[in-house]
Amino acid sequence: MKLPELESPERYAGLYVFDFGDQTAVGYTAEEIAVLLESERYKDGKVYRIHRALPDGTMELQGVPRERFLSEEGMFFYRRDLDSARNDFAELDDLARRVAPPCRMKLQLARLAPAGSDVAGQSQATGETYMTVLIYPAEYTHDVSKWLSDADFRGGDYVEGGISLVTNYYEMRATVLERRQLWPATGMSRPAEEVLATTHLAIQRRLAG
């Protein structure tokens, strides 16, 4: 796979390479990659995340399965009482206002089904009845974990996460008490029309130092 020569290649760490088969393009965001994979024409393209890039142009790439861009992942912070759960929700809401999250996210406060019904992987013996939920594109799992870790967020009596839990959550008997839509700081991703119209460009965005 031949990559184009980049000015300040280290600034591309965290972005993506898309292999169209007959050409390669560098500098996509995760949202833009999702646009390509959702299109009929480019659905079979191969995706690589730029894990690390050095000033000499050396890049460490990680292959990313198509499903990661088309799935939602979540983190679930369980509490035994509503006040504690509300505090978790408020703390995450406040965090997002102070430090923008790495991607779009759904933040919800929910009341679970009665204790004893095996909900979202919880055992029948736990007794938790409330939870604060973060749902986001699965490809951002490491970025979201870092965002929470950097803020020293310690919500929940216990925490679960994963893709399958989001599916369970949508199907479970839970009442959403509050909800927020959280957004990243910059509108770096381009509209779908622009992404599809510029696939011929080897360098999708210029990030000179």
PDB file of N, CA and C in Angstrom, residues 63-103:
ATOM      1  N   GLY A  63      -5.351  -2.037  11.273  1.00  0.00           N
ATOM      2  CA  GLY A  63      -6.540  -2.350  10.510  1.00  0.00           C
ATOM      3  C   GLY A  63      -7.778  -2.296  11.392  1.00  0.00           C
ATOM      4  N   VAL A  64      -8.861  -1.753  10.869  1.00  0.00           N
ATOM      5  CA  VAL A  64     -10.099  -1.611  11.625  1.00  0.00           C
ATOM      6  C   VAL A  64     -11.230  -2.304  10.865  1.00  0.00           C
ATOM      7  N   PRO A  65     -11.928  -3.273  11.484  1.00  0.00           N
ATOM      8  CA  PRO A  65     -13.036  -3.944  10.798  1.00  0.00           C
ATOM      9  C   PRO A  65     -14.158  -2.970  10.465  1.00  0.00           C
ATOM     10  N   ARG A  66     -14.833  -3.224   9.380  1.00  0.00           N
ATOM     11  CA  ARG A  66     -15.945  -2.391   8.928  1.00  0.00           C
ATOM     12  C   ARG A  66     -17.005  -2.228  10.015  1.00  0.00           C
ATOM     13  N   GLU A  67     -17.255  -3.302  10.763  1.00  0.00           N
ATOM     14  CA  GLU A  67     -18.318  -3.290  11.770  1.00  0.00           C
ATOM     15  C   GLU A  67     -18.087  -2.251  12.852  1.00  0.00           C
ATOM     16  N   ARG A  68     -16.823  -1.910  13.117  1.00  0.00           N
ATOM     17  CA  ARG A  68     -16.525  -0.948  14.182  1.00  0.00           C
ATOM     18  C   ARG A  68     -17.124   0.422  13.885  1.00  0.00           C
ATOM     19  N   PHE A  69     -17.244   0.762  12.613  1.00  0.00           N
ATOM     20  CA  PHE A  69     -17.755   2.081  12.231  1.00  0.00           C
ATOM     21  C   PHE A  69     -19.273   2.113  12.138  1.00  0.00           C
ATOM     22  N   LEU A  70     -19.880   0.940  12.062  1.00  0.00           N
ATOM     23  CA  LEU A  70     -21.313   0.875  11.868  1.00  0.00           C
ATOM     24  C   LEU A  70     -22.035   0.398  13.117  1.00  0.00           C
ATOM     25  N   SER A  71     -21.300   0.252  14.226  1.00  0.00           N
ATOM     26  CA  SER A  71     -21.885  -0.233  15.480  1.00  0.00           C
ATOM     27  C   SER A  71     -21.772   0.827  16.562  1.00  0.00           C
ATOM     28  N   GLU A  72     -22.658   0.721  17.543  1.00  0.00           N
ATOM     29  CA  GLU A  72     -22.598   1.579  18.720  1.00  0.00           C
ATOM     30  C   GLU A  72     -22.061   0.779  19.908  1.00  0.00           C
ATOM     31  N   GLU A  73     -21.257   1.433  20.713  1.00  0.00           N
ATOM     32  CA  GLU A  73     -20.761   0.833  21.946  1.00  0.00           C
ATOM     33  C   GLU A  73     -21.233   1.698  23.105  1.00  0.00           C
ATOM     34  N   GLY A  74     -21.247   1.148  24.296  1.00  0.00           N
ATOM     35  CA  GLY A  74     -21.708   1.928  25.432  1.00  0.00           C
ATOM     36  C   GLY A  74     -20.967   1.619  26.709  1.00  0.00           C
ATOM     37  N   MET A  75     -21.047   2.560  27.652  1.00  0.00           N
ATOM     38  CA  MET A  75     -20.573   2.354  29.012  1.00  0.00           C
ATOM     39  C   MET A  75     -21.761   2.587  29.943  1.00  0.00           C
ATOM     40  N   PHE A  76     -21.925   1.682  30.897  1.00  0.00           N
ATOM     41  CA  PHE A  76     -23.098   1.685  31.771  1.00  0.00           C
ATOM     42  C   PHE A  76     -22.632   1.783  33.220  1.00  0.00           C
ATOM     43  N   PHE A  77     -23.038   2.857  33.882  1.00  0.00           N
ATOM     44  CA  PHE A  77     -22.629   3.129  35.263  1.00  0.00           C
ATOM     45  C   PHE A  77     -23.837   2.879  36.168  1.00  0.00           C
ATOM     46  N   TYR A  78     -23.810   1.755  36.894  1.00  0.00           N
ATOM     47  CA  TYR A  78     -24.959   1.331  37.707  1.00  0.00           C
ATOM     48  C   TYR A  78     -24.892   1.919  39.112  1.00  0.00           C
ATOM     49  N   ARG A  79     -26.062   2.298  39.618  1.00  0.00           N
ATOM     50  CA  ARG A  79     -26.194   2.805  40.990  1.00  0.00           C
ATOM     51  C   ARG A  79     -27.401   2.176  41.676  1.00  0.00           C
ATOM     52  N   ARG A  80     -27.339   2.128  43.004  1.00  0.00           N
ATOM     53  CA  ARG A  80     -28.438   1.561  43.788  1.00  0.00           C
ATOM     54  C   ARG A  80     -29.503   2.598  44.144  1.00  0.00           C
ATOM     55  N   ASP A  81     -29.171   3.889  44.008  1.00  0.00           N
ATOM     56  CA  ASP A  81     -30.145   4.920  44.363  1.00  0.00           C
ATOM     57  C   ASP A  81     -30.137   6.017  43.308  1.00  0.00           C
ATOM     58  N   LEU A  82     -31.259   6.686  43.190  1.00  0.00           N
ATOM     59  CA  LEU A  82     -31.450   7.679  42.140  1.00  0.00           C
ATOM     60  C   LEU A  82     -30.548   8.894  42.324  1.00  0.00           C
ATOM     61  N   ASP A  83     -30.345   9.346  43.556  1.00  0.00           N
ATOM     62  CA  ASP A  83     -29.519  10.533  43.777  1.00  0.00           C
ATOM     63  C   ASP A  83     -28.093  10.326  43.264  1.00  0.00           C
ATOM     64  N   SER A  84     -27.525   9.166  43.562  1.00  0.00           N
ATOM     65  CA  SER A  84     -26.163   8.880  43.085  1.00  0.00           C
ATOM     66  C   SER A  84     -26.120   8.827  41.567  1.00  0.00           C
ATOM     67  N   ALA A  85     -27.142   8.206  40.969  1.00  0.00           N
ATOM     68  CA  ALA A  85     -27.204   8.127  39.511  1.00  0.00           C
ATOM     69  C   ALA A  85     -27.332   9.523  38.903  1.00  0.00           C
ATOM     70  N   ARG A  86     -28.152  10.365  39.517  1.00  0.00           N
ATOM     71  CA  ARG A  86     -28.301  11.741  39.013  1.00  0.00           C
ATOM     72  C   ARG A  86     -26.973  12.494  39.117  1.00  0.00           C
ATOM     73  N   ASN A  87     -26.227  12.258  40.165  1.00  0.00           N
ATOM     74  CA  ASN A  87     -24.918  12.899  40.308  1.00  0.00           C
ATOM     75  C   ASN A  87     -23.970  12.467  39.192  1.00  0.00           C
ATOM     76  N   ASP A  88     -24.000  11.160  38.856  1.00  0.00           N
ATOM     77  CA  ASP A  88     -23.163  10.674  37.751  1.00  0.00           C
ATOM     78  C   ASP A  88     -23.554  11.358  36.450  1.00  0.00           C
ATOM     79  N   PHE A  89     -24.851  11.422  36.198  1.00  0.00           N
ATOM     80  CA  PHE A  89     -25.353  12.054  34.979  1.00  0.00           C
ATOM     81  C   PHE A  89     -24.930  13.522  34.919  1.00  0.00           C
ATOM     82  N   ALA A  90     -25.112  14.239  36.020  1.00  0.00           N
ATOM     83  CA  ALA A  90     -24.770  15.662  36.064  1.00  0.00           C
ATOM     84  C   ALA A  90     -23.270  15.879  35.890  1.00  0.00           C
ATOM     85  N   GLU A  91     -22.469  14.983  36.468  1.00  0.00           N
ATOM     86  CA  GLU A  91     -21.019  15.124  36.359  1.00  0.00           C
ATOM     87  C   GLU A  91     -20.567  14.937  34.914  1.00  0.00           C
ATOM     88  N   LEU A  92     -21.136  13.966  34.214  1.00  0.00           N
ATOM     89  CA  LEU A  92     -20.775  13.753  32.815  1.00  0.00           C
ATOM     90  C   LEU A  92     -21.278  14.895  31.937  1.00  0.00           C
ATOM     91  N   ASP A  93     -22.455  15.387  32.230  1.00  0.00           N
ATOM     92  CA  ASP A  93     -22.992  16.520  31.483  1.00  0.00           C
ATOM     93  C   ASP A  93     -22.100  17.738  31.664  1.00  0.00           C
ATOM     94  N   ASP A  94     -21.664  17.975  32.891  1.00  0.00           N
ATOM     95  CA  ASP A  94     -20.775  19.107  33.176  1.00  0.00           C
ATOM     96  C   ASP A  94     -19.408  18.905  32.527  1.00  0.00           C
ATOM     97  N   LEU A  95     -18.898  17.675  32.569  1.00  0.00           N
ATOM     98  CA  LEU A  95     -17.610  17.388  31.944  1.00  0.00           C
ATOM     99  C   LEU A  95     -17.644  17.720  30.456  1.00  0.00           C
ATOM    100  N   ALA A  96     -18.723  17.336  29.783  1.00  0.00           N
ATOM    101  CA  ALA A  96     -18.838  17.590  28.349  1.00  0.00           C
ATOM    102  C   ALA A  96     -18.868  19.078  28.033  1.00  0.00           C
ATOM    103  N   ARG A  97     -19.368  19.884  28.977  1.00  0.00           N
ATOM    104  CA  ARG A  97     -19.392  21.332  28.776  1.00  0.00           C
ATOM    105  C   ARG A  97     -18.000  21.928  28.965  1.00  0.00           C
ATOM    106  N   ARG A  98     -17.222  21.330  29.867  1.00  0.00           N
ATOM    107  CA  ARG A  98     -15.883  21.852  30.146  1.00  0.00           C
ATOM    108  C   ARG A  98     -14.831  21.320  29.185  1.00  0.00           C
ATOM    109  N   VAL A  99     -14.916  20.033  28.879  1.00  0.00           N
ATOM    110  CA  VAL A  99     -13.950  19.375  27.991  1.00  0.00           C
ATOM    111  C   VAL A  99     -14.741  18.593  26.952  1.00  0.00           C
ATOM    112  N   ALA A 100     -14.738  19.062  25.738  1.00  0.00           N
ATOM    113  CA  ALA A 100     -15.574  18.442  24.699  1.00  0.00           C
ATOM    114  C   ALA A 100     -15.217  16.969  24.538  1.00  0.00           C
ATOM    115  N   PRO A 101     -16.205  16.105  24.396  1.00  0.00           N
ATOM    116  CA  PRO A 101     -15.947  14.676  24.196  1.00  0.00           C
ATOM    117  C   PRO A 101     -15.288  14.429  22.840  1.00  0.00           C
ATOM    118  N   PRO A 102     -14.691  13.266  22.660  1.00  0.00           N
ATOM    119  CA  PRO A 102     -13.975  12.988  21.409  1.00  0.00           C
ATOM    120  C   PRO A 102     -14.886  12.684  20.224  1.00  0.00           C
ATOM    121  N   CYS A 103     -16.170  12.481  20.472  1.00  0.00           N
ATOM    122  CA  CYS A 103     -17.105  12.138  19.398  1.00  0.00           C
ATOM    123  C   CYS A 103     -18.523  12.462  19.868  1.00  0.00           C
TER     124      CYS A 103
END
